[in-house]
PDB file of C-alpha atoms in Angstrom:
ATOM      1  CA  MET A   1     -36.106 -15.466 -40.242  1.00  0.00           C
ATOM      2  CA  LYS A   2     -36.361 -19.252 -40.110  1.00  0.00           C
ATOM      3  CA  CYS A   3     -32.602 -19.591 -40.635  1.00  0.00           C
ATOM      4  CA  ASN A   4     -31.833 -17.361 -37.596  1.00  0.00           C
ATOM      5  CA  ARG A   5     -33.948 -19.587 -35.360  1.00  0.00           C
ATOM      6  CA  LEU A   6     -32.005 -22.630 -36.496  1.00  0.00           C
ATOM      7  CA  VAL A   7     -28.749 -20.904 -35.657  1.00  0.00           C
ATOM      8  CA  ASP A   8     -30.048 -20.017 -32.170  1.00  0.00           C
ATOM      9  CA  VAL A   9     -31.183 -23.600 -31.584  1.00  0.00           C
ATOM     10  CA  GLY A  10     -27.736 -24.783 -32.671  1.00  0.00           C
ATOM     11  CA  ARG A  11     -26.043 -22.424 -30.236  1.00  0.00           C
ATOM     12  CA  ARG A  12     -28.275 -23.490 -27.371  1.00  0.00           C
ATOM     13  CA  GLN A  13     -27.637 -27.149 -28.099  1.00  0.00           C
ATOM     14  CA  PHE A  14     -23.927 -26.462 -28.302  1.00  0.00           C
ATOM     15  CA  LEU A  15     -23.895 -24.677 -24.931  1.00  0.00           C
ATOM     16  CA  ARG A  16     -26.063 -27.356 -23.315  1.00  0.00           C
ATOM     17  CA  GLY A  17     -23.726 -30.054 -24.638  1.00  0.00           C
ATOM     18  CA  GLY A  18     -20.720 -28.148 -23.303  1.00  0.00           C
ATOM     19  CA  LEU A  19     -22.283 -27.936 -19.853  1.00  0.00           C
ATOM     20  CA  VAL A  20     -23.040 -31.655 -19.849  1.00  0.00           C
ATOM     21  CA  ALA A  21     -19.490 -32.479 -20.923  1.00  0.00           C
ATOM     22  CA  THR A  22     -18.021 -30.210 -18.218  1.00  0.00           C
ATOM     23  CA  ALA A  23     -20.218 -31.770 -15.548  1.00  0.00           C
ATOM     24  CA  GLY A  24     -19.206 -35.247 -16.702  1.00  0.00           C
ATOM     25  CA  ALA A  25     -15.512 -34.355 -16.579  1.00  0.00           C
ATOM     26  CA  ALA A  26     -15.899 -32.912 -13.075  1.00  0.00           C
ATOM     27  CA  ALA A  27     -17.705 -36.051 -11.893  1.00  0.00           C
ATOM     28  CA  ALA A  28     -15.022 -38.288 -13.399  1.00  0.00           C
ATOM     29  CA  THR A  29     -12.345 -36.284 -11.578  1.00  0.00           C
ATOM     30  CA  VAL A  30     -14.121 -36.643  -8.223  1.00  0.00           C
ATOM     31  CA  VAL A  31     -14.803 -40.367  -8.700  1.00  0.00           C
ATOM     32  CA  GLY A  32     -11.376 -41.248 -10.041  1.00  0.00           C
ATOM     33  CA  THR A  33      -9.072 -39.260  -7.756  1.00  0.00           C
ATOM     34  CA  GLY A  34      -6.535 -42.085  -7.757  1.00  0.00           C
ATOM     35  CA  GLN A  35      -6.355 -41.973 -11.536  1.00  0.00           C
ATOM     36  CA  ALA A  36      -6.174 -38.176 -11.509  1.00  0.00           C
ATOM     37  CA  GLN A  37      -3.244 -38.300  -9.073  1.00  0.00           C
ATOM     38  CA  ALA A  38      -1.448 -40.808 -11.288  1.00  0.00           C
ATOM     39  CA  GLN A  39      -1.907 -38.536 -14.295  1.00  0.00           C
ATOM     40  CA  THR A  40      -0.443 -35.521 -12.483  1.00  0.00           C
ATOM     41  CA  ALA A  41       2.865 -37.387 -12.213  1.00  0.00           C
ATOM     42  CA  LEU A  42       3.474 -36.273 -15.802  1.00  0.00           C
ATOM     43  CA  ALA A  43       4.700 -32.768 -15.089  1.00  0.00           C
ATOM     44  CA  LEU A  44       7.255 -30.409 -16.520  1.00  0.00           C
ATOM     45  CA  VAL A  45      10.734 -31.122 -15.224  1.00  0.00           C
ATOM     46  CA  ASP A  46      12.656 -28.149 -13.895  1.00  0.00           C
ATOM     47  CA  TYR A  47      16.022 -27.885 -15.572  1.00  0.00           C
ATOM     48  CA  PRO A  48      18.859 -26.539 -13.453  1.00  0.00           C
ATOM     49  CA  ALA A  49      19.188 -22.769 -13.386  1.00  0.00           C
ATOM     50  CA  ASN A  50      21.632 -21.436 -15.962  1.00  0.00           C
ATOM     51  CA  ARG A  51      22.940 -17.893 -16.286  1.00  0.00           C
ATOM     52  CA  LEU A  52      22.209 -16.676 -19.804  1.00  0.00           C
ATOM     53  CA  ALA A  53      23.381 -13.056 -19.850  1.00  0.00           C
ATOM     54  CA  ASN A  54      23.143  -9.723 -18.064  1.00  0.00           C
ATOM     55  CA  ILE A  55      20.559  -7.060 -18.852  1.00  0.00           C
ATOM     56  CA  ALA A  56      23.447  -4.760 -19.851  1.00  0.00           C
ATOM     57  CA  ASP A  57      24.358  -7.232 -22.642  1.00  0.00           C
ATOM     58  CA  LEU A  58      20.991  -6.807 -24.396  1.00  0.00           C
ATOM     59  CA  ALA A  59      19.866  -4.225 -26.948  1.00  0.00           C
ATOM     60  CA  ALA A  60      16.190  -3.686 -27.744  1.00  0.00           C
ATOM     61  CA  ASN A  61      14.871  -5.961 -30.505  1.00  0.00           C
ATOM     62  CA  GLU A  62      18.254  -7.598 -31.128  1.00  0.00           C
ATOM     63  CA  PRO A  63      18.266 -11.334 -30.317  1.00  0.00           C
ATOM     64  CA  MET A  64      21.147 -12.928 -28.431  1.00  0.00           C
ATOM     65  CA  ASP A  65      21.998 -16.562 -29.140  1.00  0.00           C
ATOM     66  CA  ILE A  66      21.965 -18.762 -26.042  1.00  0.00           C
ATOM     67  CA  GLY A  67      21.960 -22.455 -25.168  1.00  0.00           C
ATOM     68  CA  TYR A  68      19.434 -23.787 -22.679  1.00  0.00           C
ATOM     69  CA  PRO A  69      19.093 -26.169 -20.912  1.00  0.00           C
ATOM     70  CA  ASP A  70      22.529 -26.999 -22.340  1.00  0.00           C
ATOM     71  CA  ALA A  71      24.785 -26.037 -25.232  1.00  0.00           C
ATOM     72  CA  ASP A  72      23.126 -28.650 -27.490  1.00  0.00           C
ATOM     73  CA  SER A  73      19.771 -26.855 -27.288  1.00  0.00           C
ATOM     74  CA  PRO A  74      19.920 -23.534 -29.159  1.00  0.00           C
ATOM     75  CA  GLY A  75      17.765 -20.667 -28.019  1.00  0.00           C
ATOM     76  CA  VAL A  76      17.409 -16.925 -28.225  1.00  0.00           C
ATOM     77  CA  LEU A  77      17.152 -14.196 -25.579  1.00  0.00           C
ATOM     78  CA  ILE A  78      15.323 -11.051 -26.701  1.00  0.00           C
ATOM     79  CA  LYS A  79      14.660  -7.656 -25.138  1.00  0.00           C
ATOM     80  CA  LEU A  80      11.485  -6.774 -27.033  1.00  0.00           C
ATOM     81  CA  GLY A  81      11.317  -3.121 -26.015  1.00  0.00           C
ATOM     82  CA  ASN A  82       7.767  -3.285 -24.624  1.00  0.00           C
ATOM     83  CA  ALA A  83       6.296  -5.188 -21.681  1.00  0.00           C
ATOM     84  CA  VAL A  84       4.746  -8.584 -22.496  1.00  0.00           C
ATOM     85  CA  ASP A  85       3.133 -11.422 -20.541  1.00  0.00           C
ATOM     86  CA  GLY A  86       5.914 -13.641 -19.236  1.00  0.00           C
ATOM     87  CA  GLY A  87       8.528 -10.939 -19.768  1.00  0.00           C
ATOM     88  CA  VAL A  88      11.079 -10.241 -17.026  1.00  0.00           C
ATOM     89  CA  GLY A  89      13.423  -7.426 -16.120  1.00  0.00           C
ATOM     90  CA  PRO A  90      12.698  -3.864 -15.066  1.00  0.00           C
ATOM     91  CA  ASP A  91      10.649  -3.239 -18.218  1.00  0.00           C
ATOM     92  CA  GLY A  92       8.990  -6.709 -18.306  1.00  0.00           C
ATOM     93  CA  ASP A  93      10.196  -7.126 -21.887  1.00  0.00           C
ATOM     94  CA  ILE A  94      12.874  -9.852 -21.790  1.00  0.00           C
ATOM     95  CA  VAL A  95      11.879 -13.285 -23.104  1.00  0.00           C
ATOM     96  CA  ALA A  96      13.695 -16.412 -24.271  1.00  0.00           C
ATOM     97  CA  PHE A  97      12.681 -19.267 -26.558  1.00  0.00           C
ATOM     98  CA  SER A  98      14.026 -22.438 -28.092  1.00  0.00           C
ATOM     99  CA  VAL A  99      14.876 -21.822 -31.739  1.00  0.00           C
ATOM    100  CA  LEU A 100      14.166 -25.383 -32.820  1.00  0.00           C
ATOM    101  CA  CYS A 101      10.838 -25.498 -34.646  1.00  0.00           C
ATOM    102  CA  PRO A 102       8.512 -27.844 -32.757  1.00  0.00           C
ATOM    103  CA  HIS A 103       7.296 -29.283 -36.090  1.00  0.00           C
ATOM    104  CA  LYS A 104      10.504 -30.742 -37.569  1.00  0.00           C
ATOM    105  CA  GLY A 105      13.377 -29.147 -35.654  1.00  0.00           C
ATOM    106  CA  TRP A 106      14.438 -26.575 -38.253  1.00  0.00           C
ATOM    107  CA  MET A 107      16.456 -23.638 -36.909  1.00  0.00           C
ATOM    108  CA  LEU A 108      14.231 -20.562 -36.563  1.00  0.00           C
ATOM    109  CA  SER A 109      15.270 -17.011 -37.457  1.00  0.00           C
ATOM    110  CA  TYR A 110      14.136 -13.793 -35.796  1.00  0.00           C
ATOM    111  CA  ASN A 111      12.213 -11.128 -37.731  1.00  0.00           C
ATOM    112  CA  ALA A 112      12.672  -7.812 -35.893  1.00  0.00           C
ATOM    113  CA  GLY A 113       9.954  -6.123 -37.964  1.00  0.00           C
ATOM    114  CA  ASP A 114       7.068  -8.117 -36.495  1.00  0.00           C
ATOM    115  CA  ARG A 115       8.919  -9.755 -33.574  1.00  0.00           C
ATOM    116  CA  THR A 116       8.390 -13.312 -34.759  1.00  0.00           C
ATOM    117  CA  LEU A 117      10.542 -16.420 -34.992  1.00  0.00           C
ATOM    118  CA  ASN A 118      10.174 -18.039 -38.416  1.00  0.00           C
ATOM    119  CA  CYS A 119      10.862 -21.519 -39.763  1.00  0.00           C
ATOM    120  CA  PRO A 120      12.481 -21.819 -43.202  1.00  0.00           C
ATOM    121  CA  GLY A 121      11.321 -25.436 -43.549  1.00  0.00           C
ATOM    122  CA  HIS A 122       7.538 -25.321 -43.533  1.00  0.00           C
ATOM    123  CA  HIS A 123       7.011 -21.623 -42.781  1.00  0.00           C
ATOM    124  CA  SER A 124       5.663 -21.861 -39.239  1.00  0.00           C
ATOM    125  CA  ARG A 125       5.727 -18.496 -37.468  1.00  0.00           C
ATOM    126  CA  PHE A 126       5.741 -17.811 -33.732  1.00  0.00           C
ATOM    127  CA  ASP A 127       4.855 -14.536 -31.983  1.00  0.00           C
ATOM    128  CA  CYS A 128       7.498 -13.552 -29.424  1.00  0.00           C
ATOM    129  CA  GLU A 129       5.201 -10.959 -27.857  1.00  0.00           C
ATOM    130  CA  SER A 130       2.550 -13.618 -27.150  1.00  0.00           C
ATOM    131  CA  GLY A 131       4.641 -16.256 -25.398  1.00  0.00           C
ATOM    132  CA  GLY A 132       5.780 -18.000 -28.594  1.00  0.00           C
ATOM    133  CA  GLN A 133       2.239 -18.632 -29.803  1.00  0.00           C
ATOM    134  CA  GLN A 134       2.113 -20.174 -33.270  1.00  0.00           C
ATOM    135  CA  ILE A 135       0.512 -17.788 -35.748  1.00  0.00           C
ATOM    136  CA  TRP A 136       1.075 -19.691 -38.984  1.00  0.00           C
ATOM    137  CA  GLY A 137       2.336 -22.971 -40.379  1.00  0.00           C
ATOM    138  CA  HIS A 138       2.497 -26.724 -39.825  1.00  0.00           C
ATOM    139  CA  ALA A 139       3.651 -26.815 -36.212  1.00  0.00           C
ATOM    140  CA  THR A 140       1.142 -28.316 -33.791  1.00  0.00           C
ATOM    141  CA  GLN A 141       2.373 -26.623 -30.631  1.00  0.00           C
ATOM    142  CA  ASN A 142       3.619 -23.239 -29.529  1.00  0.00           C
ATOM    143  CA  LEU A 143       7.294 -22.462 -29.276  1.00  0.00           C
ATOM    144  CA  PRO A 144       8.955 -23.566 -26.023  1.00  0.00           C
ATOM    145  CA  GLN A 145       9.528 -20.519 -23.836  1.00  0.00           C
ATOM    146  CA  PHE A 146      12.178 -20.481 -21.131  1.00  0.00           C
ATOM    147  CA  ARG A 147      11.152 -19.415 -17.612  1.00  0.00           C
ATOM    148  CA  LEU A 148      13.395 -16.488 -16.727  1.00  0.00           C
ATOM    149  CA  ARG A 149      14.307 -14.547 -13.628  1.00  0.00           C
ATOM    150  CA  VAL A 150      16.528 -11.515 -13.138  1.00  0.00           C
ATOM    151  CA  GLU A 151      18.840 -11.117 -10.140  1.00  0.00           C
ATOM    152  CA  ASP A 152      19.514  -7.788  -8.418  1.00  0.00           C
ATOM    153  CA  ASP A 153      22.814  -7.414 -10.310  1.00  0.00           C
ATOM    154  CA  GLY A 154      21.008  -7.775 -13.674  1.00  0.00           C
ATOM    155  CA  ASP A 155      22.037 -11.373 -14.371  1.00  0.00           C
ATOM    156  CA  ILE A 156      19.346 -13.278 -16.288  1.00  0.00           C
ATOM    157  CA  PHE A 157      18.793 -16.934 -15.406  1.00  0.00           C
ATOM    158  CA  ALA A 158      16.655 -19.596 -17.081  1.00  0.00           C
ATOM    159  CA  ASP A 159      14.932 -21.983 -14.668  1.00  0.00           C
ATOM    160  CA  GLY A 160      12.792 -24.196 -16.900  1.00  0.00           C
ATOM    161  CA  VAL A 161      10.833 -24.655 -20.103  1.00  0.00           C
ATOM    162  CA  ASP A 162       7.069 -24.530 -20.647  1.00  0.00           C
ATOM    163  CA  GLU A 163       6.788 -26.822 -23.708  1.00  0.00           C
ATOM    164  CA  LEU A 164       8.531 -29.822 -25.216  1.00  0.00           C
ATOM    165  CA  ILE A 165      11.835 -28.914 -26.876  1.00  0.00           C
ATOM    166  CA  TYR A 166      12.096 -30.600 -30.271  1.00  0.00           C
ATOM    167  CA  GLY A 167      13.959 -33.905 -30.064  1.00  0.00           C
ATOM    168  CA  ARG A 168      13.833 -34.160 -26.262  1.00  0.00           C
ATOM    169  CA  LEU A 169      11.484 -36.117 -24.067  1.00  0.00           C
ATOM    170  CA  SER A 170      13.056 -35.408 -20.702  1.00  0.00           C
ATOM    171  CA  ASN A 171      11.383 -32.067 -20.043  1.00  0.00           C
ATOM    172  CA  VAL A 172       7.927 -33.672 -19.772  1.00  0.00           C
ATOM    173  CA  LEU A 173       8.706 -36.973 -18.069  1.00  0.00           C
ATOM    174  CA  ALA A 174       8.960 -37.035 -14.309  1.00  0.00           C
TER     175      ALA A 174
END
């Protein structure tokens, strides 16, 4: 009984501390608007649009090798077969990712069984159905996902990247 009360007190203190920290951050944002505006200059750079493939070229759960934002940056285009957040196309199931592990740049391989991209170097694993979220391993960031759009004729274009591609600094510096 005494132990449960200590846990409740700990939770209350934790929540109270979180509220104080949030209020402090909000106040700092209001007071330092000039600093906040300077910090927003660091934004993701939009790479030029590149045609990757056509919907007709894709088969469910079979990755297609691509290069984006250029041929020196390997990636993969996948029609997962079920709708996912960030998926495009008529079924909302087409996604694309960099296949360079964000930890050390190893080339990732696709596992169709659980729809993950896997690193042979340090065994990081990334869930393609959850926007490239890391689910295991040494990597400290999620897998870079390419922003896609589909034209009326079925052509799939990449318009940008949501994370830092391994070995490149230009997609986060304005």
